[in-house]
Amino acid sequence: MNLREMVRRHRILLISGLVMGLAGAAAKLAQPWMLGRLIEAVALDESIARPIAFIALFFLVDAGLSAGHAYAIGRAGENIVFEARRVLGARLLRSRIPHFSRLEHGDVFARTVSDTSIACLTIAQAMAQLVTSVFMVAGGIVLMARLDWRLLLVTVGCLGLAGGCALLLARQVRIAALRNRENIGAFGSGLQRVLGALTTVKASRAEERETEELTLLAARARRSGIRVTGFGSLLTPAINVGTQLTLAAVVCWGMARVATGSLSAADLTSFVMYLFYLVTPLVLLFMSIGQIQQGRAAVQRVTELAAIPQEEEVNAEVGESQECEPFAEWTSAIRFESVGFAYHEHAPVLRGVSFTLPCRGLTAIVGASGAGKTTMFQLIERFYRPDSGTIRVAGHDTAGLRLAELRSLVGYVEQDTPLLRGTIRENLTYANPGAEPVDIARALRLASLEDFIADLPDGLDTELGERGAGLSGGQRQRLAIARTLLQRPAVILLDEVTAHLDSDTEVALRDTMAEAARECAVLAIAHRLSTIVQADRILVMEEGRVRAVGTHRELIESDEVYRRLAGGQFATEEAPA
């Protein structure tokens, strides 16, 4: 994400606002000069209609241009914020899972929502204010020099000292602002951590401990925020003290010179008016510098987040994306060829895994925790890439398939069955928004959800809370299964889908799996004996390797690890025939 490019795309609004701001500043600068001419006209007993008309005109022009400047710059800023959030949101959704999983999600939220606003509005508003303030100050100085260069030297000397102090304060504002943004992100991460596991916190009676931890994080954000406020609050007084000292010196010396006749009363009045007119631009100038320093801290955080690596559509080493053959021509649905993978160096999860799944049928994967079962699913979906070997779906290396094409072929039901806030219908059709009513009815029937949905007052339009709140664990799991069935994939991956189901629903799900297996390949991680018994084949995983392949009866007779799993994990396992 390039913020400079975003600013460039909205340059017409920004330039228009800037031009109006500069024109308004010019109209403002003309007012003291015309006031001096009005005083001269009164002193010379001339007509004052012309000076008064010009003064009134400049007042109106200044007001109109100031309003236009504020609107144009504000609109451009909001446009840039919108574009930054849109681009950043898209990059986060397309980010690589290994890199995204390392981020603190509360900090991601703070950067995406808060820092984008601070960064982009600062770029638009503070920079525009900086330019107009510089123009106003420079123009005022030029006109003051024409009135009396000696008084100008006094003015510049006093204001220069105040400006130097303000610049030092602005640098401290930036440093403190960066720390404050980091602390706010840490508090957001801590809050999200406990709210995401609120029932666990309550069941563990940990409310007090977690409150203390959140209070500590909030206190850090408070301290750094106060530091930002403290340095920022000194900026305006530093300028005000300088302008007040300047005003006192100019008035005292100017009146003395008027008394001696070396300076006219009209010029002194205009000079003092310009000095008053410089106060606000000077304050805004250094406030803008302070805001820009804070904005730079926000820009840095947004830019760092935008640099998160993306999922590429085509592997550069493979070349152009491969076109999938028609389903009838596939020789296999999934094929692992000596696949190795490790989340951390020197800690392999998969070690030379090889197997082939036919285009139809139910295959179960069993093994102890940590054997690499779920990792295999994540590699198939290309959430992660294998360190070695090749994974083929529909006969093609997954590294060369477009992600949209690969993931349309593979339906994945995760173990924790995440659902999104919204209606049941929105969750059900999430992977297939254009699904026909007959297909929805079929998916609900296969997932044994027909009666449940029919009993709801709002049916499919029933609203769900965060992560599917309002449904039981089994209902969430069946809805996730129905969502995958509605996708009509060529391969269905089921990760412990029977974990939250009662016995009656499990029987219905077995029938669903059997029916789906007649149309496509179904690969299921399972611990329940009922799922294993009906599988066409079973892969036994041990320490990241495929130890054995066979049917339930074959493995009971031939494989010691499978017999141990069957005897230890499944107390109701039938004895070998």
PDB file of N, CA and C in Angstrom, residues 166-243:
ATOM      1  N   ALA A 166       9.281  25.306  19.852  1.00  0.00           N
ATOM      2  CA  ALA A 166       8.138  24.532  19.354  1.00  0.00           C
ATOM      3  C   ALA A 166       8.597  23.353  18.502  1.00  0.00           C
ATOM      4  N   LEU A 167       9.643  23.533  17.709  1.00  0.00           N
ATOM      5  CA  LEU A 167      10.155  22.431  16.883  1.00  0.00           C
ATOM      6  C   LEU A 167      10.700  21.299  17.749  1.00  0.00           C
ATOM      7  N   LEU A 168      11.408  21.644  18.809  1.00  0.00           N
ATOM      8  CA  LEU A 168      11.907  20.607  19.721  1.00  0.00           C
ATOM      9  C   LEU A 168      10.753  19.848  20.366  1.00  0.00           C
ATOM     10  N   LEU A 169       9.712  20.578  20.739  1.00  0.00           N
ATOM     11  CA  LEU A 169       8.537  19.936  21.335  1.00  0.00           C
ATOM     12  C   LEU A 169       7.842  19.023  20.326  1.00  0.00           C
ATOM     13  N   ALA A 170       7.788  19.441  19.060  1.00  0.00           N
ATOM     14  CA  ALA A 170       7.123  18.635  18.027  1.00  0.00           C
ATOM     15  C   ALA A 170       7.827  17.298  17.838  1.00  0.00           C
ATOM     16  N   ARG A 171       9.158  17.304  17.930  1.00  0.00           N
ATOM     17  CA  ARG A 171       9.896  16.040  17.802  1.00  0.00           C
ATOM     18  C   ARG A 171       9.548  15.097  18.944  1.00  0.00           C
ATOM     19  N   GLN A 172       9.433  15.631  20.144  1.00  0.00           N
ATOM     20  CA  GLN A 172       9.052  14.798  21.287  1.00  0.00           C
ATOM     21  C   GLN A 172       7.623  14.277  21.148  1.00  0.00           C
ATOM     22  N   VAL A 173       6.756  15.073  20.528  1.00  0.00           N
ATOM     23  CA  VAL A 173       5.375  14.631  20.292  1.00  0.00           C
ATOM     24  C   VAL A 173       5.376  13.387  19.419  1.00  0.00           C
ATOM     25  N   ARG A 174       6.189  13.359  18.365  1.00  0.00           N
ATOM     26  CA  ARG A 174       6.225  12.205  17.463  1.00  0.00           C
ATOM     27  C   ARG A 174       6.689  10.955  18.187  1.00  0.00           C
ATOM     28  N   ILE A 175       7.743  11.082  18.976  1.00  0.00           N
ATOM     29  CA  ILE A 175       8.271   9.916  19.702  1.00  0.00           C
ATOM     30  C   ILE A 175       7.227   9.384  20.677  1.00  0.00           C
ATOM     31  N   ALA A 176       6.601  10.289  21.406  1.00  0.00           N
ATOM     32  CA  ALA A 176       5.591   9.872  22.379  1.00  0.00           C
ATOM     33  C   ALA A 176       4.363   9.298  21.685  1.00  0.00           C
ATOM     34  N   ALA A 177       3.999   9.849  20.524  1.00  0.00           N
ATOM     35  CA  ALA A 177       2.821   9.366  19.802  1.00  0.00           C
ATOM     36  C   ALA A 177       3.025   7.944  19.304  1.00  0.00           C
ATOM     37  N   LEU A 178       4.217   7.631  18.825  1.00  0.00           N
ATOM     38  CA  LEU A 178       4.502   6.272  18.359  1.00  0.00           C
ATOM     39  C   LEU A 178       4.359   5.272  19.497  1.00  0.00           C
ATOM     40  N   ARG A 179       4.894   5.622  20.658  1.00  0.00           N
ATOM     41  CA  ARG A 179       4.773   4.734  21.813  1.00  0.00           C
ATOM     42  C   ARG A 179       3.304   4.597  22.230  1.00  0.00           C
ATOM     43  N   ASN A 180       2.557   5.681  22.162  1.00  0.00           N
ATOM     44  CA  ASN A 180       1.143   5.642  22.543  1.00  0.00           C
ATOM     45  C   ASN A 180       0.349   4.737  21.611  1.00  0.00           C
ATOM     46  N   ARG A 181       0.615   4.814  20.292  1.00  0.00           N
ATOM     47  CA  ARG A 181      -0.098   3.941  19.348  1.00  0.00           C
ATOM     48  C   ARG A 181       0.221   2.475  19.627  1.00  0.00           C
ATOM     49  N   GLU A 182       1.469   2.192  19.967  1.00  0.00           N
ATOM     50  CA  GLU A 182       1.845   0.812  20.294  1.00  0.00           C
ATOM     51  C   GLU A 182       1.118   0.336  21.547  1.00  0.00           C
ATOM     52  N   ASN A 183       1.030   1.195  22.555  1.00  0.00           N
ATOM     53  CA  ASN A 183       0.356   0.818  23.800  1.00  0.00           C
ATOM     54  C   ASN A 183      -1.142   0.623  23.589  1.00  0.00           C
ATOM     55  N   ILE A 184      -1.736   1.448  22.747  1.00  0.00           N
ATOM     56  CA  ILE A 184      -3.159   1.272  22.438  1.00  0.00           C
ATOM     57  C   ILE A 184      -3.389  -0.054  21.730  1.00  0.00           C
ATOM     58  N   GLY A 185      -2.499  -0.408  20.800  1.00  0.00           N
ATOM     59  CA  GLY A 185      -2.601  -1.694  20.125  1.00  0.00           C
ATOM     60  C   GLY A 185      -2.463  -2.859  21.085  1.00  0.00           C
ATOM     61  N   ALA A 186      -1.549  -2.732  22.058  1.00  0.00           N
ATOM     62  CA  ALA A 186      -1.371  -3.799  23.050  1.00  0.00           C
ATOM     63  C   ALA A 186      -2.616  -3.961  23.916  1.00  0.00           C
ATOM     64  N   PHE A 187      -3.252  -2.842  24.278  1.00  0.00           N
ATOM     65  CA  PHE A 187      -4.489  -2.932  25.055  1.00  0.00           C
ATOM     66  C   PHE A 187      -5.591  -3.603  24.235  1.00  0.00           C
ATOM     67  N   GLY A 188      -5.694  -3.238  22.950  1.00  0.00           N
ATOM     68  CA  GLY A 188      -6.694  -3.873  22.089  1.00  0.00           C
ATOM     69  C   GLY A 188      -6.480  -5.359  21.974  1.00  0.00           C
ATOM     70  N   SER A 189      -5.212  -5.792  21.867  1.00  0.00           N
ATOM     71  CA  SER A 189      -4.913  -7.223  21.788  1.00  0.00           C
ATOM     72  C   SER A 189      -5.291  -7.929  23.080  1.00  0.00           C
ATOM     73  N   GLY A 190      -4.971  -7.307  24.209  1.00  0.00           N
ATOM     74  CA  GLY A 190      -5.322  -7.915  25.495  1.00  0.00           C
ATOM     75  C   GLY A 190      -6.816  -8.032  25.683  1.00  0.00           C
ATOM     76  N   LEU A 191      -7.548  -7.003  25.276  1.00  0.00           N
ATOM     77  CA  LEU A 191      -9.003  -7.031  25.406  1.00  0.00           C
ATOM     78  C   LEU A 191      -9.608  -8.102  24.509  1.00  0.00           C
ATOM     79  N   GLN A 192      -9.115  -8.201  23.280  1.00  0.00           N
ATOM     80  CA  GLN A 192      -9.638  -9.218  22.369  1.00  0.00           C
ATOM     81  C   GLN A 192      -9.320 -10.621  22.870  1.00  0.00           C
ATOM     82  N   ARG A 193      -8.165 -10.785  23.468  1.00  0.00           N
ATOM     83  CA  ARG A 193      -7.780 -12.111  23.980  1.00  0.00           C
ATOM     84  C   ARG A 193      -8.779 -12.615  25.007  1.00  0.00           C
ATOM     85  N   VAL A 194      -9.169 -11.781  25.961  1.00  0.00           N
ATOM     86  CA  VAL A 194     -10.069 -12.242  27.024  1.00  0.00           C
ATOM     87  C   VAL A 194     -11.518 -12.302  26.553  1.00  0.00           C
ATOM     88  N   LEU A 195     -11.925 -11.371  25.690  1.00  0.00           N
ATOM     89  CA  LEU A 195     -13.306 -11.405  25.208  1.00  0.00           C
ATOM     90  C   LEU A 195     -13.543 -12.603  24.298  1.00  0.00           C
ATOM     91  N   GLY A 196     -12.501 -13.041  23.601  1.00  0.00           N
ATOM     92  CA  GLY A 196     -12.632 -14.220  22.761  1.00  0.00           C
ATOM     93  C   GLY A 196     -12.741 -15.512  23.545  1.00  0.00           C
ATOM     94  N   ALA A 197     -12.410 -15.472  24.817  1.00  0.00           N
ATOM     95  CA  ALA A 197     -12.511 -16.669  25.669  1.00  0.00           C
ATOM     96  C   ALA A 197     -13.234 -16.309  26.968  1.00  0.00           C
ATOM     97  N   LEU A 198     -14.314 -15.532  26.845  1.00  0.00           N
ATOM     98  CA  LEU A 198     -14.983 -14.988  28.027  1.00  0.00           C
ATOM     99  C   LEU A 198     -15.547 -16.080  28.927  1.00  0.00           C
ATOM    100  N   THR A 199     -16.128 -17.124  28.334  1.00  0.00           N
ATOM    101  CA  THR A 199     -16.686 -18.195  29.169  1.00  0.00           C
ATOM    102  C   THR A 199     -15.588 -18.928  29.929  1.00  0.00           C
ATOM    103  N   THR A 200     -14.438 -19.095  29.291  1.00  0.00           N
ATOM    104  CA  THR A 200     -13.310 -19.735  29.981  1.00  0.00           C
ATOM    105  C   THR A 200     -12.825 -18.870  31.132  1.00  0.00           C
ATOM    106  N   VAL A 201     -12.767 -17.572  30.896  1.00  0.00           N
ATOM    107  CA  VAL A 201     -12.346 -16.649  31.961  1.00  0.00           C
ATOM    108  C   VAL A 201     -13.285 -16.760  33.165  1.00  0.00           C
ATOM    109  N   LYS A 202     -14.593 -16.761  32.899  1.00  0.00           N
ATOM    110  CA  LYS A 202     -15.568 -16.832  33.982  1.00  0.00           C
ATOM    111  C   LYS A 202     -15.497 -18.178  34.696  1.00  0.00           C
ATOM    112  N   ALA A 203     -15.419 -19.261  33.910  1.00  0.00           N
ATOM    113  CA  ALA A 203     -15.380 -20.595  34.521  1.00  0.00           C
ATOM    114  C   ALA A 203     -14.130 -20.794  35.356  1.00  0.00           C
ATOM    115  N   SER A 204     -13.056 -20.091  35.000  1.00  0.00           N
ATOM    116  CA  SER A 204     -11.796 -20.215  35.741  1.00  0.00           C
ATOM    117  C   SER A 204     -11.688 -19.195  36.866  1.00  0.00           C
ATOM    118  N   ARG A 205     -12.741 -18.409  37.062  1.00  0.00           N
ATOM    119  CA  ARG A 205     -12.768 -17.374  38.106  1.00  0.00           C
ATOM    120  C   ARG A 205     -11.568 -16.430  37.957  1.00  0.00           C
ATOM    121  N   ALA A 206     -11.274 -16.096  36.713  1.00  0.00           N
ATOM    122  CA  ALA A 206     -10.082 -15.290  36.424  1.00  0.00           C
ATOM    123  C   ALA A 206     -10.418 -13.838  36.118  1.00  0.00           C
ATOM    124  N   GLU A 207     -11.665 -13.413  36.407  1.00  0.00           N
ATOM    125  CA  GLU A 207     -12.046 -12.051  36.080  1.00  0.00           C
ATOM    126  C   GLU A 207     -11.131 -11.018  36.732  1.00  0.00           C
ATOM    127  N   GLU A 208     -10.813 -11.263  38.022  1.00  0.00           N
ATOM    128  CA  GLU A 208      -9.994 -10.289  38.742  1.00  0.00           C
ATOM    129  C   GLU A 208      -8.595 -10.201  38.154  1.00  0.00           C
ATOM    130  N   ARG A 209      -7.994 -11.372  37.855  1.00  0.00           N
ATOM    131  CA  ARG A 209      -6.645 -11.374  37.281  1.00  0.00           C
ATOM    132  C   ARG A 209      -6.620 -10.689  35.923  1.00  0.00           C
ATOM    133  N   GLU A 210      -7.610 -11.012  35.089  1.00  0.00           N
ATOM    134  CA  GLU A 210      -7.629 -10.422  33.760  1.00  0.00           C
ATOM    135  C   GLU A 210      -7.939  -8.924  33.827  1.00  0.00           C
ATOM    136  N   THR A 211      -8.773  -8.517  34.786  1.00  0.00           N
ATOM    137  CA  THR A 211      -9.047  -7.090  34.961  1.00  0.00           C
ATOM    138  C   THR A 211      -7.774  -6.341  35.324  1.00  0.00           C
ATOM    139  N   GLU A 212      -6.973  -6.940  36.207  1.00  0.00           N
ATOM    140  CA  GLU A 212      -5.705  -6.311  36.595  1.00  0.00           C
ATOM    141  C   GLU A 212      -4.763  -6.191  35.399  1.00  0.00           C
ATOM    142  N   GLU A 213      -4.740  -7.237  34.557  1.00  0.00           N
ATOM    143  CA  GLU A 213      -3.867  -7.199  33.387  1.00  0.00           C
ATOM    144  C   GLU A 213      -4.334  -6.137  32.393  1.00  0.00           C
ATOM    145  N   LEU A 214      -5.644  -6.074  32.169  1.00  0.00           N
ATOM    146  CA  LEU A 214      -6.176  -5.044  31.264  1.00  0.00           C
ATOM    147  C   LEU A 214      -5.944  -3.651  31.830  1.00  0.00           C
ATOM    148  N   THR A 215      -6.077  -3.517  33.146  1.00  0.00           N
ATOM    149  CA  THR A 215      -5.823  -2.227  33.790  1.00  0.00           C
ATOM    150  C   THR A 215      -4.376  -1.799  33.606  1.00  0.00           C
ATOM    151  N   LEU A 216      -3.457  -2.774  33.707  1.00  0.00           N
ATOM    152  CA  LEU A 216      -2.041  -2.474  33.499  1.00  0.00           C
ATOM    153  C   LEU A 216      -1.784  -1.991  32.079  1.00  0.00           C
ATOM    154  N   LEU A 217      -2.378  -2.674  31.095  1.00  0.00           N
ATOM    155  CA  LEU A 217      -2.208  -2.270  29.697  1.00  0.00           C
ATOM    156  C   LEU A 217      -2.834  -0.906  29.446  1.00  0.00           C
ATOM    157  N   ALA A 218      -4.027  -0.676  30.038  1.00  0.00           N
ATOM    158  CA  ALA A 218      -4.689   0.620  29.876  1.00  0.00           C
ATOM    159  C   ALA A 218      -3.873   1.734  30.533  1.00  0.00           C
ATOM    160  N   ALA A 219      -3.237   1.415  31.657  1.00  0.00           N
ATOM    161  CA  ALA A 219      -2.426   2.414  32.352  1.00  0.00           C
ATOM    162  C   ALA A 219      -1.218   2.815  31.513  1.00  0.00           C
ATOM    163  N   ARG A 220      -0.630   1.839  30.823  1.00  0.00           N
ATOM    164  CA  ARG A 220       0.503   2.172  29.946  1.00  0.00           C
ATOM    165  C   ARG A 220       0.053   3.096  28.820  1.00  0.00           C
ATOM    166  N   ALA A 221      -1.110   2.776  28.233  1.00  0.00           N
ATOM    167  CA  ALA A 221      -1.635   3.642  27.171  1.00  0.00           C
ATOM    168  C   ALA A 221      -1.942   5.026  27.725  1.00  0.00           C
ATOM    169  N   ARG A 222      -2.459   5.075  28.957  1.00  0.00           N
ATOM    170  CA  ARG A 222      -2.766   6.361  29.581  1.00  0.00           C
ATOM    171  C   ARG A 222      -1.508   7.190  29.788  1.00  0.00           C
ATOM    172  N   ARG A 223      -0.458   6.548  30.305  1.00  0.00           N
ATOM    173  CA  ARG A 223       0.781   7.282  30.572  1.00  0.00           C
ATOM    174  C   ARG A 223       1.379   7.852  29.284  1.00  0.00           C
ATOM    175  N   SER A 224       1.427   7.019  28.248  1.00  0.00           N
ATOM    176  CA  SER A 224       1.998   7.508  26.994  1.00  0.00           C
ATOM    177  C   SER A 224       1.082   8.548  26.357  1.00  0.00           C
ATOM    178  N   GLY A 225      -0.242   8.399  26.527  1.00  0.00           N
ATOM    179  CA  GLY A 225      -1.176   9.395  26.006  1.00  0.00           C
ATOM    180  C   GLY A 225      -1.016  10.731  26.713  1.00  0.00           C
ATOM    181  N   ILE A 226      -0.826  10.674  28.034  1.00  0.00           N
ATOM    182  CA  ILE A 226      -0.601  11.911  28.797  1.00  0.00           C
ATOM    183  C   ILE A 226       0.697  12.575  28.350  1.00  0.00           C
ATOM    184  N   ARG A 227       1.686  11.749  28.018  1.00  0.00           N
ATOM    185  CA  ARG A 227       2.955  12.304  27.554  1.00  0.00           C
ATOM    186  C   ARG A 227       2.764  13.046  26.225  1.00  0.00           C
ATOM    187  N   VAL A 228       1.979  12.434  25.326  1.00  0.00           N
ATOM    188  CA  VAL A 228       1.675  13.100  24.061  1.00  0.00           C
ATOM    189  C   VAL A 228       0.936  14.411  24.326  1.00  0.00           C
ATOM    190  N   THR A 229      -0.074  14.336  25.203  1.00  0.00           N
ATOM    191  CA  THR A 229      -0.858  15.528  25.528  1.00  0.00           C
ATOM    192  C   THR A 229       0.018  16.604  26.160  1.00  0.00           C
ATOM    193  N   GLY A 230       0.933  16.169  27.033  1.00  0.00           N
ATOM    194  CA  GLY A 230       1.801  17.124  27.712  1.00  0.00           C
ATOM    195  C   GLY A 230       2.684  17.892  26.743  1.00  0.00           C
ATOM    196  N   PHE A 231       3.357  17.149  25.860  1.00  0.00           N
ATOM    197  CA  PHE A 231       4.212  17.835  24.884  1.00  0.00           C
ATOM    198  C   PHE A 231       3.380  18.663  23.923  1.00  0.00           C
ATOM    199  N   GLY A 232       2.230  18.113  23.506  1.00  0.00           N
ATOM    200  CA  GLY A 232       1.374  18.848  22.586  1.00  0.00           C
ATOM    201  C   GLY A 232       0.822  20.120  23.204  1.00  0.00           C
ATOM    202  N   SER A 233       0.510  20.059  24.505  1.00  0.00           N
ATOM    203  CA  SER A 233      -0.065  21.229  25.166  1.00  0.00           C
ATOM    204  C   SER A 233       0.936  22.370  25.325  1.00  0.00           C
ATOM    205  N   LEU A 234       2.227  22.064  25.225  1.00  0.00           N
ATOM    206  CA  LEU A 234       3.246  23.102  25.348  1.00  0.00           C
ATOM    207  C   LEU A 234       3.487  23.845  24.043  1.00  0.00           C
ATOM    208  N   LEU A 235       3.013  23.264  22.920  1.00  0.00           N
ATOM    209  CA  LEU A 235       3.266  23.893  21.629  1.00  0.00           C
ATOM    210  C   LEU A 235       2.597  25.267  21.532  1.00  0.00           C
ATOM    211  N   THR A 236       1.303  25.304  21.808  1.00  0.00           N
ATOM    212  CA  THR A 236       0.568  26.569  21.689  1.00  0.00           C
ATOM    213  C   THR A 236       1.082  27.635  22.668  1.00  0.00           C
ATOM    214  N   PRO A 237       1.271  27.308  23.962  1.00  0.00           N
ATOM    215  CA  PRO A 237       1.822  28.335  24.866  1.00  0.00           C
ATOM    216  C   PRO A 237       3.184  28.856  24.437  1.00  0.00           C
ATOM    217  N   ALA A 238       4.012  27.969  23.854  1.00  0.00           N
ATOM    218  CA  ALA A 238       5.341  28.427  23.422  1.00  0.00           C
ATOM    219  C   ALA A 238       5.203  29.522  22.367  1.00  0.00           C
ATOM    220  N   ILE A 239       4.278  29.325  21.441  1.00  0.00           N
ATOM    221  CA  ILE A 239       4.055  30.342  20.405  1.00  0.00           C
ATOM    222  C   ILE A 239       3.371  31.573  20.998  1.00  0.00           C
ATOM    223  N   ASN A 240       2.407  31.335  21.890  1.00  0.00           N
ATOM    224  CA  ASN A 240       1.678  32.460  22.480  1.00  0.00           C
ATOM    225  C   ASN A 240       2.612  33.379  23.261  1.00  0.00           C
ATOM    226  N   VAL A 241       3.525  32.783  24.043  1.00  0.00           N
ATOM    227  CA  VAL A 241       4.484  33.602  24.802  1.00  0.00           C
ATOM    228  C   VAL A 241       5.333  34.432  23.847  1.00  0.00           C
ATOM    229  N   GLY A 242       5.770  33.785  22.752  1.00  0.00           N
ATOM    230  CA  GLY A 242       6.583  34.513  21.777  1.00  0.00           C
ATOM    231  C   GLY A 242       5.821  35.665  21.157  1.00  0.00           C
ATOM    232  N   THR A 243       4.559  35.436  20.787  1.00  0.00           N
ATOM    233  CA  THR A 243       3.769  36.502  20.152  1.00  0.00           C
ATOM    234  C   THR A 243       3.444  37.613  21.140  1.00  0.00           C
TER     235      THR A 243
END
